[in-house]
Amino acid sequence: MEYAAGARSPSILKNGPHGPIFTNHELLRLIGPLLVEQLLATTVGMADTMMVSRCGEAAISGVSLVDMINNLVINLLAALATGGAVVVSQYLGALRKKETDKSAGQLILLSLLLGLGLGLFCFALARPMLRLFYGTIEADVLDAGVRYLQVTALSYPFLALYNAGAAIFRSMGNSKISMQVSLLMNIVNIIGNAVCIFGLGMYVEGVAWPTVISRALAAVLILAACGRKTNTVQARITFRLDGALARRILGIGIPSAFENSLFQAGRILVVSMISLFGTVQIAANAVANNLDGMGCIPGQAISLAMITVVGRCIGAREEEQATAYAKKLLKWTYITMGLFNGAILLLVGPLVGIYALSGETMDLAILLVRIHCGCGILLWPIAFVLPNALRASNDVKFTMTVSVLSMAVWRIGFSYLLGVQMGYGAVGVWIAMVVDWVCRSICFVWRFTSGVWKTKYTE
């Protein structure tokens, strides 16, 4: 053990022979703030959409198109943070203090470099990118999108730093700090949007600049918190790359980034298919996506916790505990997603009614929500939470291969067959999504039960 003599080793660092690495209380303390963070992200996104609607249809269209690109960037930054979280968690489990601190510092540096690169790229090529992705969109929509993208691109380095800091705190088992920073960031963002749009009468920049300011504030606060000497992990901020540690982080981050980016690209393709089916199906799909996101909140929170918990166990060479914790977290996911999605299914009529849709659109939206929530209770945890247990043990190539192939064959290919060729429209696309979940579930359950994933970790 490399912690200073006489220093108190936090309870989350107990090793296997002396008891469980995590108690139930510690798991709940990790998951609770993550749940709040996911809820904040979902509700604030909905509030942003409502506010920008005051700027007109061109503004809404431009912002929504750019958000597809922003989501791609967010997924890339999140993938790098995941790679860093896995490495930091593994070193924590192995009680290798020096490597733990250095890997945290390397994560911050790599995140900054990636954020700067993506920001400069999107700022300089905003107009050509929108032309490439969306073809000949109307001039006012294009102008709104360019203005929005160029400003939000300035926030990418700050978002990257926040993600890195949040990942480091999750690795420590402390998600409360990132939740508090996220709460402040979202409050600043909402107030800024209201002031800029309703008070100053700004256009799309009225929702873009508050995003930059709030993310910059979040980055400063999370990095300041990372520097506290009382932390289990003390990130050594440096501007010099450590080749070995960088390769280790990128070895997990790059496959995850590739997987996430192709997944997002696949979603863009599927949305483009739905756009062929007319306004009713486009609107129903958009509303259903909003409500279904609420049902996935607990699963998304627990999937982040899975990285920390299983990564810590693997680093401590406690493979059996890794298996036991993965099963426990999966069980908790089923319980919480059952409650969330069950509530949505019971209240689906009134919830869809909030959007004041036409009768035909409302009926279709209700059907899509029932498909997602009903099947999601059974399949979503295995398809999207369980693979994080595999990633936490460095089994990232398998998860990447399964996810990419399943997306290409079932989510995209089957959507085209059922939705376009056979004429089932949005319903066919959503059935294809469920088939994608089934494929992922079969592959990930097989891999997990085989135990091969536990052999992928090397120090």
CSV table of C-alpha atoms in Angstrom, one decimal:
chain,number,residue,atom,x,y,z
A,1,MET,CA,0.0,0.0,0.0
A,2,GLU,CA,1.4,3.3,-1.0
A,3,TYR,CA,-0.6,5.8,1.0
A,4,ALA,CA,1.3,7.9,3.5
A,5,ALA,CA,2.1,6.3,6.9
A,6,GLY,CA,-0.6,7.1,9.4
A,7,ALA,CA,-3.0,8.4,6.8
A,8,ARG,CA,-6.6,7.1,7.1
A,9,SER,CA,-7.5,4.9,4.1
A,10,PRO,CA,-11.0,5.7,3.0
A,11,SER,CA,-13.6,2.9,3.5
A,12,ILE,CA,-14.1,2.7,-0.2
A,13,LEU,CA,-10.5,1.3,-0.5
A,14,LYS,CA,-11.1,-1.8,1.6
A,15,ASN,CA,-9.7,-4.8,-0.2
A,16,GLY,CA,-11.4,-8.2,-0.6
A,17,PRO,CA,-9.8,-10.2,2.2
A,18,HIS,CA,-11.0,-7.6,4.7
A,19,GLY,CA,-14.5,-7.3,3.5
A,20,PRO,CA,-16.5,-6.0,0.6
A,21,ILE,CA,-14.9,-3.2,-1.4
A,22,PHE,CA,-18.2,-1.2,-1.4
A,23,THR,CA,-21.0,-1.3,1.2
A,24,ASN,CA,-24.6,-0.8,0.1
A,25,HIS,CA,-24.5,2.6,1.7
A,26,GLU,CA,-21.4,3.6,-0.3
A,27,LEU,CA,-23.1,2.4,-3.5
A,28,LEU,CA,-26.2,4.4,-2.8
A,29,ARG,CA,-24.0,7.5,-2.0
A,30,LEU,CA,-22.4,7.1,-5.4
A,31,ILE,CA,-25.5,6.4,-7.4
A,32,GLY,CA,-27.8,9.0,-5.8
A,33,PRO,CA,-26.0,12.1,-7.0
A,34,LEU,CA,-25.5,10.5,-10.5
A,35,LEU,CA,-29.3,10.1,-10.6
A,36,VAL,CA,-29.8,13.7,-9.9
A,37,GLU,CA,-27.3,14.7,-12.5
A,38,GLN,CA,-29.0,12.7,-15.2
A,39,LEU,CA,-32.4,14.1,-14.2
A,40,LEU,CA,-30.9,17.6,-14.4
A,41,ALA,CA,-29.5,17.1,-17.9
A,42,THR,CA,-32.8,15.8,-19.2
A,43,THR,CA,-35.0,18.5,-17.7
A,44,VAL,CA,-32.7,21.3,-18.5
A,45,GLY,CA,-32.5,20.2,-22.2
A,46,MET,CA,-36.3,20.3,-22.3
A,47,ALA,CA,-36.3,23.8,-20.8
A,48,ASP,CA,-33.7,25.0,-23.4
A,49,THR,CA,-35.9,23.8,-26.2
A,50,MET,CA,-38.9,25.6,-24.8
A,51,MET,CA,-37.0,28.9,-24.4
A,52,VAL,CA,-35.5,28.9,-27.9
A,53,SER,CA,-38.9,28.3,-29.4
A,54,ARG,CA,-39.5,32.0,-28.7
A,55,CYS,CA,-37.0,32.8,-31.4
A,56,GLY,CA,-39.0,31.3,-34.2
A,57,GLU,CA,-39.1,28.1,-36.3
A,58,ALA,CA,-35.8,28.7,-38.0
A,59,ALA,CA,-34.1,29.1,-34.7
A,60,ILE,CA,-35.6,25.9,-33.3
A,61,SER,CA,-34.6,24.0,-36.5
A,62,GLY,CA,-31.1,25.3,-36.5
A,63,VAL,CA,-30.5,24.6,-32.9
A,64,SER,CA,-32.0,21.1,-33.1
A,65,LEU,CA,-29.7,20.2,-36.1
A,66,VAL,CA,-26.6,21.5,-34.3
A,67,ASP,CA,-27.5,19.6,-31.2
A,68,MET,CA,-27.1,16.4,-33.2
A,69,ILE,CA,-23.4,17.5,-33.8
A,70,ASN,CA,-23.1,18.7,-30.2
A,71,ASN,CA,-24.3,15.3,-29.0
A,72,LEU,CA,-21.6,13.6,-31.1
A,73,VAL,CA,-19.0,15.8,-29.5
A,74,ILE,CA,-20.4,15.1,-26.0
A,75,ASN,CA,-20.2,11.4,-26.7
A,76,LEU,CA,-16.5,11.6,-27.8
A,77,LEU,CA,-15.6,13.6,-24.6
A,78,ALA,CA,-17.6,11.2,-22.5
A,79,ALA,CA,-15.8,8.2,-24.0
A,80,LEU,CA,-12.4,9.7,-23.1
A,81,ALA,CA,-13.6,10.4,-19.6
A,82,THR,CA,-14.8,6.8,-19.3
A,83,GLY,CA,-11.3,5.6,-20.3
A,84,GLY,CA,-9.8,7.8,-17.6
A,85,ALA,CA,-12.3,6.7,-15.0
A,86,VAL,CA,-11.6,3.0,-15.7
A,87,VAL,CA,-7.8,3.5,-15.4
A,88,VAL,CA,-8.1,5.6,-12.2
A,89,SER,CA,-10.5,3.1,-10.6
A,90,GLN,CA,-8.2,0.2,-11.4
A,91,TYR,CA,-5.2,1.9,-9.9
A,92,LEU,CA,-7.3,2.8,-6.8
A,93,GLY,CA,-8.3,-0.8,-6.4
A,94,ALA,CA,-4.6,-1.8,-6.7
A,95,LEU,CA,-3.7,0.8,-4.1
A,96,ARG,CA,-1.1,2.3,-6.4
A,97,LYS,CA,-1.2,5.9,-5.2
A,98,LYS,CA,1.4,7.4,-7.5
A,99,GLU,CA,-0.1,5.9,-10.7
A,100,THR,CA,-3.6,6.9,-9.6
A,101,ASP,CA,-2.6,10.6,-9.2
A,102,LYS,CA,-0.6,10.6,-12.5
A,103,SER,CA,-3.4,9.0,-14.5
A,104,ALA,CA,-5.9,11.6,-13.2
A,105,GLY,CA,-3.5,14.3,-14.4
A,106,GLN,CA,-3.1,12.7,-17.8
A,107,LEU,CA,-6.9,12.5,-18.1
A,108,ILE,CA,-7.2,16.2,-17.6
A,109,LEU,CA,-4.5,17.0,-20.1
A,110,LEU,CA,-5.9,14.6,-22.8
A,111,SER,CA,-9.4,16.0,-22.2
A,112,LEU,CA,-8.2,19.6,-22.7
A,113,LEU,CA,-6.4,18.7,-25.9
A,114,LEU,CA,-9.4,16.9,-27.3
A,115,GLY,CA,-11.8,19.7,-26.3
A,116,LEU,CA,-9.5,22.3,-27.9
A,117,GLY,CA,-9.2,20.3,-31.1
A,118,LEU,CA,-12.9,19.7,-31.5
A,119,GLY,CA,-13.7,23.3,-30.6
A,120,LEU,CA,-11.4,24.7,-33.2
A,121,PHE,CA,-12.5,22.3,-35.8
A,122,CYS,CA,-16.3,22.9,-35.3
A,123,PHE,CA,-15.8,26.7,-35.1
A,124,ALA,CA,-13.8,26.9,-38.3
A,125,LEU,CA,-15.9,24.5,-40.3
A,126,ALA,CA,-19.4,25.2,-38.9
A,127,ARG,CA,-21.0,26.1,-42.3
A,128,PRO,CA,-19.4,23.3,-44.3
A,129,MET,CA,-20.3,20.7,-41.6
A,130,LEU,CA,-23.9,21.7,-41.6
A,131,ARG,CA,-24.0,21.5,-45.4
A,132,LEU,CA,-22.4,18.1,-45.3
A,133,PHE,CA,-24.7,16.6,-42.7
A,134,TYR,CA,-28.0,18.2,-43.7
A,135,GLY,CA,-27.6,19.1,-47.4
A,136,THR,CA,-29.5,22.1,-48.8
A,137,ILE,CA,-31.4,23.3,-45.7
A,138,GLU,CA,-33.1,26.7,-45.9
A,139,ALA,CA,-30.8,29.7,-45.6
A,140,ASP,CA,-32.3,31.1,-42.4
A,141,VAL,CA,-32.1,27.7,-40.7
A,142,LEU,CA,-28.4,27.3,-41.9
A,143,ASP,CA,-27.5,30.8,-40.6
A,144,ALA,CA,-29.1,30.1,-37.2
A,145,GLY,CA,-27.3,26.8,-37.0
A,146,VAL,CA,-23.9,28.3,-37.9
A,147,ARG,CA,-24.3,31.0,-35.3
A,148,TYR,CA,-25.3,28.6,-32.7
A,149,LEU,CA,-22.6,26.0,-33.5
A,150,GLN,CA,-19.7,28.5,-33.6
A,151,VAL,CA,-20.6,29.9,-30.1
A,152,THR,CA,-21.2,26.5,-28.5
A,153,ALA,CA,-17.9,25.2,-30.0
A,154,LEU,CA,-16.1,27.6,-27.6
A,155,SER,CA,-17.5,25.6,-24.7
A,156,TYR,CA,-16.0,22.2,-25.7
A,157,PRO,CA,-12.7,22.6,-23.9
A,158,PHE,CA,-14.6,23.6,-20.7
A,159,LEU,CA,-17.0,20.7,-21.0
A,160,ALA,CA,-14.0,18.3,-21.6
A,161,LEU,CA,-12.4,19.6,-18.4
A,162,TYR,CA,-15.6,19.2,-16.4
A,163,ASN,CA,-16.1,15.7,-17.7
A,164,ALA,CA,-12.6,14.8,-16.7
A,165,GLY,CA,-13.0,16.2,-13.2
A,166,ALA,CA,-16.4,14.5,-12.8
A,167,ALA,CA,-14.9,11.1,-13.9
A,168,ILE,CA,-12.1,11.5,-11.3
A,169,PHE,CA,-14.5,12.1,-8.5
A,170,ARG,CA,-16.7,9.2,-9.6
A,171,SER,CA,-13.6,7.0,-9.5
A,172,MET,CA,-13.1,8.1,-5.8
A,173,GLY,CA,-16.7,7.0,-5.2
A,174,ASN,CA,-17.7,10.7,-4.7
A,175,SER,CA,-20.3,11.8,-7.2
A,176,LYS,CA,-21.7,14.4,-4.8
A,177,ILE,CA,-19.1,17.0,-5.9
A,178,SER,CA,-19.9,16.7,-9.6
A,179,MET,CA,-23.6,16.8,-8.8
A,180,GLN,CA,-23.2,20.1,-6.9
A,181,VAL,CA,-21.2,21.6,-9.7
A,182,SER,CA,-23.6,20.3,-12.3
A,183,LEU,CA,-26.5,21.8,-10.4
A,184,LEU,CA,-24.9,25.2,-10.3
A,185,MET,CA,-23.9,24.9,-14.0
A,186,ASN,CA,-27.5,24.2,-15.0
A,187,ILE,CA,-28.9,27.0,-12.8
A,188,VAL,CA,-26.6,29.5,-14.4
A,189,ASN,CA,-27.5,28.1,-17.9
A,190,ILE,CA,-31.2,28.4,-17.4
A,191,ILE,CA,-31.0,31.9,-15.8
A,192,GLY,CA,-28.7,33.0,-18.6
A,193,ASN,CA,-31.0,31.7,-21.3
A,194,ALA,CA,-34.0,33.6,-19.7
A,195,VAL,CA,-32.0,36.8,-19.4
A,196,CYS,CA,-30.6,36.7,-22.9
A,197,ILE,CA,-33.8,35.6,-24.7
A,198,PHE,CA,-36.6,37.3,-22.7
A,199,GLY,CA,-34.6,40.2,-21.3
A,200,LEU,CA,-32.1,41.1,-24.0
A,201,GLY,CA,-34.1,39.8,-27.0
A,202,MET,CA,-31.1,37.9,-28.3
A,203,TYR,CA,-31.4,35.2,-31.1
A,204,VAL,CA,-29.9,31.7,-30.9
A,205,GLU,CA,-26.8,33.2,-29.3
A,206,GLY,CA,-29.1,33.7,-26.3
A,207,VAL,CA,-29.0,30.0,-25.5
A,208,ALA,CA,-25.4,29.5,-26.8
A,209,TRP,CA,-23.5,32.1,-24.6
A,210,PRO,CA,-25.0,30.9,-21.3
A,211,THR,CA,-23.9,27.4,-22.3
A,212,VAL,CA,-20.3,28.6,-22.7
A,213,ILE,CA,-20.3,30.6,-19.4
A,214,SER,CA,-21.9,27.9,-17.4
A,215,ARG,CA,-19.5,25.2,-18.6
A,216,ALA,CA,-16.5,27.5,-18.0
A,217,LEU,CA,-17.7,28.0,-14.4
A,218,ALA,CA,-18.2,24.3,-14.0
A,219,ALA,CA,-14.6,23.6,-15.3
A,220,VAL,CA,-13.0,26.0,-12.9
A,221,LEU,CA,-15.0,24.7,-9.9
A,222,ILE,CA,-14.4,21.0,-10.6
A,223,LEU,CA,-10.7,21.5,-11.2
A,224,ALA,CA,-10.4,23.5,-8.0
A,225,ALA,CA,-12.1,20.7,-6.2
A,226,CYS,CA,-9.7,18.1,-7.8
A,227,GLY,CA,-6.8,20.0,-6.2
A,228,ARG,CA,-7.9,19.5,-2.6
A,229,LYS,CA,-5.3,17.7,-0.5
A,230,THR,CA,-7.9,15.8,1.3
A,231,ASN,CA,-9.0,13.9,-1.8
A,232,THR,CA,-8.2,10.2,-2.2
A,233,VAL,CA,-7.0,11.1,-5.7
A,234,GLN,CA,-4.9,14.2,-6.1
A,235,ALA,CA,-4.7,15.0,-9.8
A,236,ARG,CA,-1.3,16.1,-10.8
A,237,ILE,CA,-2.1,18.7,-13.5
A,238,THR,CA,0.7,18.7,-16.1
A,239,PHE,CA,1.3,19.8,-19.7
A,240,ARG,CA,3.6,16.8,-20.4
A,241,LEU,CA,2.1,13.6,-21.8
A,242,ASP,CA,3.1,10.3,-20.2
A,243,GLY,CA,3.2,7.9,-23.1
A,244,ALA,CA,2.4,4.8,-21.1
A,245,LEU,CA,-0.5,6.3,-19.2
A,246,ALA,CA,-1.9,8.1,-22.2
A,247,ARG,CA,-1.9,4.9,-24.2
A,248,ARG,CA,-3.7,3.1,-21.3
A,249,ILE,CA,-6.4,5.7,-21.1
A,250,LEU,CA,-6.8,6.0,-24.9
A,251,GLY,CA,-6.8,2.2,-25.2
A,252,ILE,CA,-10.1,2.2,-23.5
A,253,GLY,CA,-11.3,5.7,-24.6
A,254,ILE,CA,-10.7,5.3,-28.4
A,255,PRO,CA,-12.8,2.1,-28.8
A,256,SER,CA,-15.5,3.7,-26.6
A,257,ALA,CA,-15.3,6.9,-28.7
A,258,PHE,CA,-15.6,5.0,-31.9
A,259,GLU,CA,-18.5,3.0,-30.6
A,260,ASN,CA,-20.3,6.1,-29.3
A,261,SER,CA,-19.7,8.2,-32.4
A,262,LEU,CA,-21.0,5.5,-34.7
A,263,PHE,CA,-24.0,5.0,-32.4
A,264,GLN,CA,-24.8,8.7,-32.7
A,265,ALA,CA,-24.2,8.7,-36.4
A,266,GLY,CA,-26.6,5.7,-36.6
A,267,ARG,CA,-29.2,7.7,-34.7
A,268,ILE,CA,-28.8,10.6,-37.2
A,269,LEU,CA,-29.4,8.1,-40.1
A,270,VAL,CA,-32.5,6.7,-38.4
A,271,VAL,CA,-33.9,10.2,-37.8
A,272,SER,CA,-33.3,11.0,-41.4
A,273,MET,CA,-35.4,7.9,-42.3
A,274,ILE,CA,-38.2,9.0,-40.1
A,275,SER,CA,-38.2,12.4,-41.7
A,276,LEU,CA,-39.3,10.6,-44.9
A,277,PHE,CA,-42.6,9.6,-43.3
A,278,GLY,CA,-44.1,13.0,-42.8
A,279,THR,CA,-44.8,15.6,-40.1
A,280,VAL,CA,-47.1,13.4,-38.0
A,281,GLN,CA,-44.4,10.7,-37.6
A,282,ILE,CA,-41.6,13.2,-37.1
A,283,ALA,CA,-43.5,14.9,-34.3
A,284,ALA,CA,-44.6,11.7,-32.6
A,285,ASN,CA,-41.0,10.4,-32.7
A,286,ALA,CA,-39.7,13.6,-31.1
A,287,VAL,CA,-42.2,13.5,-28.3
A,288,ALA,CA,-41.7,9.8,-27.6
A,289,ASN,CA,-37.9,10.4,-27.5
A,290,ASN,CA,-38.4,13.1,-24.9
A,291,LEU,CA,-40.5,10.9,-22.6
A,292,ASP,CA,-38.4,7.7,-23.1
A,293,GLY,CA,-35.3,9.6,-22.0
A,294,MET,CA,-36.9,10.1,-18.6
A,295,GLY,CA,-37.4,6.3,-18.3
A,296,CYS,CA,-33.7,5.7,-18.9
A,297,ILE,CA,-32.4,8.1,-16.3
A,298,PRO,CA,-31.8,5.5,-13.5
A,299,GLY,CA,-30.1,3.2,-16.0
A,300,GLN,CA,-27.7,5.9,-17.2
A,301,ALA,CA,-26.8,6.8,-13.6
A,302,ILE,CA,-26.1,3.2,-12.6
A,303,SER,CA,-24.1,2.5,-15.8
A,304,LEU,CA,-21.7,5.3,-14.7
A,305,ALA,CA,-21.4,3.8,-11.2
A,306,MET,CA,-20.7,0.4,-12.8
A,307,ILE,CA,-17.4,1.7,-14.2
A,308,THR,CA,-16.2,2.9,-10.8
A,309,VAL,CA,-17.3,-0.2,-8.9
A,310,VAL,CA,-16.2,-2.9,-11.2
A,311,GLY,CA,-13.0,-1.1,-12.2
A,312,ARG,CA,-12.1,-0.8,-8.5
A,313,CYS,CA,-12.7,-4.6,-8.0
A,314,ILE,CA,-10.7,-5.5,-11.1
A,315,GLY,CA,-7.8,-3.4,-10.0
A,316,ALA,CA,-7.8,-5.1,-6.6
A,317,ARG,CA,-7.8,-8.5,-8.3
A,318,GLU,CA,-11.2,-9.2,-6.8
A,319,GLU,CA,-12.8,-10.8,-9.8
A,320,GLU,CA,-15.5,-12.5,-7.8
A,321,GLN,CA,-16.5,-9.3,-6.2
A,322,ALA,CA,-16.6,-7.6,-9.6
A,323,THR,CA,-19.1,-10.3,-10.7
A,324,ALA,CA,-21.2,-9.9,-7.6
A,325,TYR,CA,-21.3,-6.1,-7.8
A,326,ALA,CA,-22.2,-6.2,-11.5
A,327,LYS,CA,-25.1,-8.5,-10.7
A,328,LYS,CA,-26.2,-6.3,-7.8
A,329,LEU,CA,-26.1,-3.1,-9.8
A,330,LEU,CA,-28.0,-4.8,-12.7
A,331,LYS,CA,-30.7,-5.9,-10.2
A,332,TRP,CA,-31.0,-2.3,-8.9
A,333,THR,CA,-31.2,-1.1,-12.5
A,334,TYR,CA,-34.2,-3.4,-13.2
A,335,ILE,CA,-35.9,-2.2,-10.0
A,336,THR,CA,-35.5,1.5,-10.6
A,337,MET,CA,-36.2,1.3,-14.4
A,338,GLY,CA,-39.2,-0.7,-13.7
A,339,LEU,CA,-40.5,2.0,-11.4
A,340,PHE,CA,-39.7,4.9,-13.7
A,341,ASN,CA,-41.0,3.2,-16.9
A,342,GLY,CA,-44.0,1.7,-15.1
A,343,ALA,CA,-45.0,5.2,-14.0
A,344,ILE,CA,-44.6,6.5,-17.6
A,345,LEU,CA,-46.7,3.7,-18.9
A,346,LEU,CA,-49.4,4.4,-16.4
A,347,LEU,CA,-49.4,8.2,-17.2
A,348,VAL,CA,-48.5,8.1,-20.9
A,349,GLY,CA,-51.8,9.7,-22.0
A,350,PRO,CA,-51.6,12.8,-19.8
A,351,LEU,CA,-47.8,13.1,-20.4
A,352,VAL,CA,-48.2,13.1,-24.2
A,353,GLY,CA,-51.1,15.4,-23.8
A,354,ILE,CA,-48.8,18.1,-22.5
A,355,TYR,CA,-47.4,18.6,-26.0
A,356,ALA,CA,-50.9,19.5,-27.5
A,357,LEU,CA,-50.6,17.2,-30.5
A,358,SER,CA,-53.2,16.3,-33.0
A,359,GLY,CA,-55.2,13.1,-32.4
A,360,GLU,CA,-53.3,11.0,-35.0
A,361,THR,CA,-49.9,12.3,-33.7
A,362,MET,CA,-50.8,11.7,-30.1
A,363,ASP,CA,-52.0,8.1,-30.8
A,364,LEU,CA,-48.7,7.3,-32.5
A,365,ALA,CA,-46.6,8.9,-29.8
A,366,ILE,CA,-48.4,6.9,-27.1
A,367,LEU,CA,-47.7,3.7,-29.1
A,368,LEU,CA,-44.0,4.5,-29.5
A,369,VAL,CA,-43.7,5.3,-25.8
A,370,ARG,CA,-45.3,1.9,-24.9
A,371,ILE,CA,-43.0,0.1,-27.2
A,372,HIS,CA,-39.9,1.7,-25.7
A,373,CYS,CA,-40.9,1.6,-22.0
A,374,GLY,CA,-42.4,-1.9,-22.1
A,375,CYS,CA,-39.4,-3.5,-23.8
A,376,GLY,CA,-36.9,-1.2,-22.1
A,377,ILE,CA,-37.8,-2.6,-18.7
A,378,LEU,CA,-36.7,-6.0,-19.8
A,379,LEU,CA,-33.9,-5.3,-22.3
A,380,TRP,CA,-32.3,-1.9,-21.7
A,381,PRO,CA,-30.3,-2.8,-18.5
A,382,ILE,CA,-28.6,-5.7,-20.1
A,383,ALA,CA,-28.1,-3.9,-23.4
A,384,PHE,CA,-26.6,-0.7,-22.0
A,385,VAL,CA,-25.7,-1.1,-18.3
A,386,LEU,CA,-24.1,-4.6,-18.3
A,387,PRO,CA,-21.5,-3.7,-21.0
A,388,ASN,CA,-20.0,-1.1,-18.7
A,389,ALA,CA,-18.9,-4.0,-16.4
A,390,LEU,CA,-17.0,-5.4,-19.4
A,391,ARG,CA,-15.5,-2.0,-20.3
A,392,ALA,CA,-14.3,-1.6,-16.7
A,393,SER,CA,-12.2,-4.7,-17.0
A,394,ASN,CA,-10.6,-3.5,-20.4
A,395,ASP,CA,-12.9,-5.7,-22.5
A,396,VAL,CA,-13.6,-2.7,-24.8
A,397,LYS,CA,-13.0,-4.3,-28.2
A,398,PHE,CA,-15.7,-6.8,-27.7
A,399,THR,CA,-18.3,-4.3,-26.6
A,400,MET,CA,-17.3,-2.0,-29.5
A,401,THR,CA,-17.6,-4.8,-32.0
A,402,VAL,CA,-21.0,-6.0,-30.8
A,403,SER,CA,-22.4,-2.4,-30.5
A,404,VAL,CA,-21.2,-1.3,-34.0
A,405,LEU,CA,-22.4,-4.5,-35.8
A,406,SER,CA,-25.7,-4.6,-34.0
A,407,MET,CA,-26.3,-0.9,-34.8
A,408,ALA,CA,-25.4,-1.4,-38.4
A,409,VAL,CA,-27.4,-4.6,-39.0
A,410,TRP,CA,-30.4,-4.2,-36.8
A,411,ARG,CA,-30.9,-0.6,-35.8
A,412,ILE,CA,-30.1,0.8,-39.3
A,413,GLY,CA,-30.6,-2.1,-41.7
A,414,PHE,CA,-33.8,-3.4,-40.1
A,415,SER,CA,-35.2,0.2,-39.8
A,416,TYR,CA,-34.8,0.6,-43.5
A,417,LEU,CA,-36.5,-2.8,-44.2
A,418,LEU,CA,-39.4,-2.4,-41.8
A,419,GLY,CA,-39.8,1.4,-41.9
A,420,VAL,CA,-39.1,2.3,-45.5
A,421,GLN,CA,-39.4,-0.8,-47.6
A,422,MET,CA,-42.4,-2.5,-45.8
A,423,GLY,CA,-44.1,0.8,-44.9
A,424,TYR,CA,-44.4,0.5,-41.2
A,425,GLY,CA,-42.9,4.0,-40.7
A,426,ALA,CA,-41.8,5.1,-37.2
A,427,VAL,CA,-43.3,1.9,-35.7
A,428,GLY,CA,-41.0,-0.2,-37.8
A,429,VAL,CA,-38.0,1.9,-36.8
A,430,TRP,CA,-38.8,1.4,-33.1
A,431,ILE,CA,-39.3,-2.3,-33.6
A,432,ALA,CA,-35.9,-2.5,-35.2
A,433,MET,CA,-34.5,-0.7,-32.2
A,434,VAL,CA,-35.9,-3.4,-29.9
A,435,VAL,CA,-34.3,-6.1,-32.1
A,436,ASP,CA,-31.0,-4.2,-31.7
A,437,TRP,CA,-31.5,-4.4,-27.9
A,438,VAL,CA,-32.2,-8.2,-28.1
A,439,CYS,CA,-28.9,-8.8,-30.1
A,440,ARG,CA,-26.8,-6.7,-27.7
A,441,SER,CA,-28.4,-8.5,-24.7
A,442,ILE,CA,-27.7,-12.0,-26.0
A,443,CYS,CA,-24.0,-11.1,-26.8
A,444,PHE,CA,-23.3,-9.2,-23.5
A,445,VAL,CA,-25.0,-11.9,-21.3
A,446,TRP,CA,-22.9,-14.6,-23.1
A,447,ARG,CA,-19.7,-12.7,-22.6
A,448,PHE,CA,-20.4,-11.9,-18.9
A,449,THR,CA,-21.3,-15.5,-18.0
A,450,SER,CA,-18.3,-16.8,-19.9
A,451,GLY,CA,-15.9,-14.9,-17.5
A,452,VAL,CA,-13.6,-14.1,-20.4
A,453,TRP,CA,-14.0,-10.3,-19.6
A,454,LYS,CA,-12.2,-10.8,-16.2
A,455,THR,CA,-9.0,-11.9,-17.9
A,456,LYS,CA,-8.5,-8.7,-20.0
A,457,TYR,CA,-7.0,-6.6,-17.2
A,458,THR,CA,-3.2,-6.2,-17.2
A,459,GLU,CA,-1.3,-4.0,-14.8
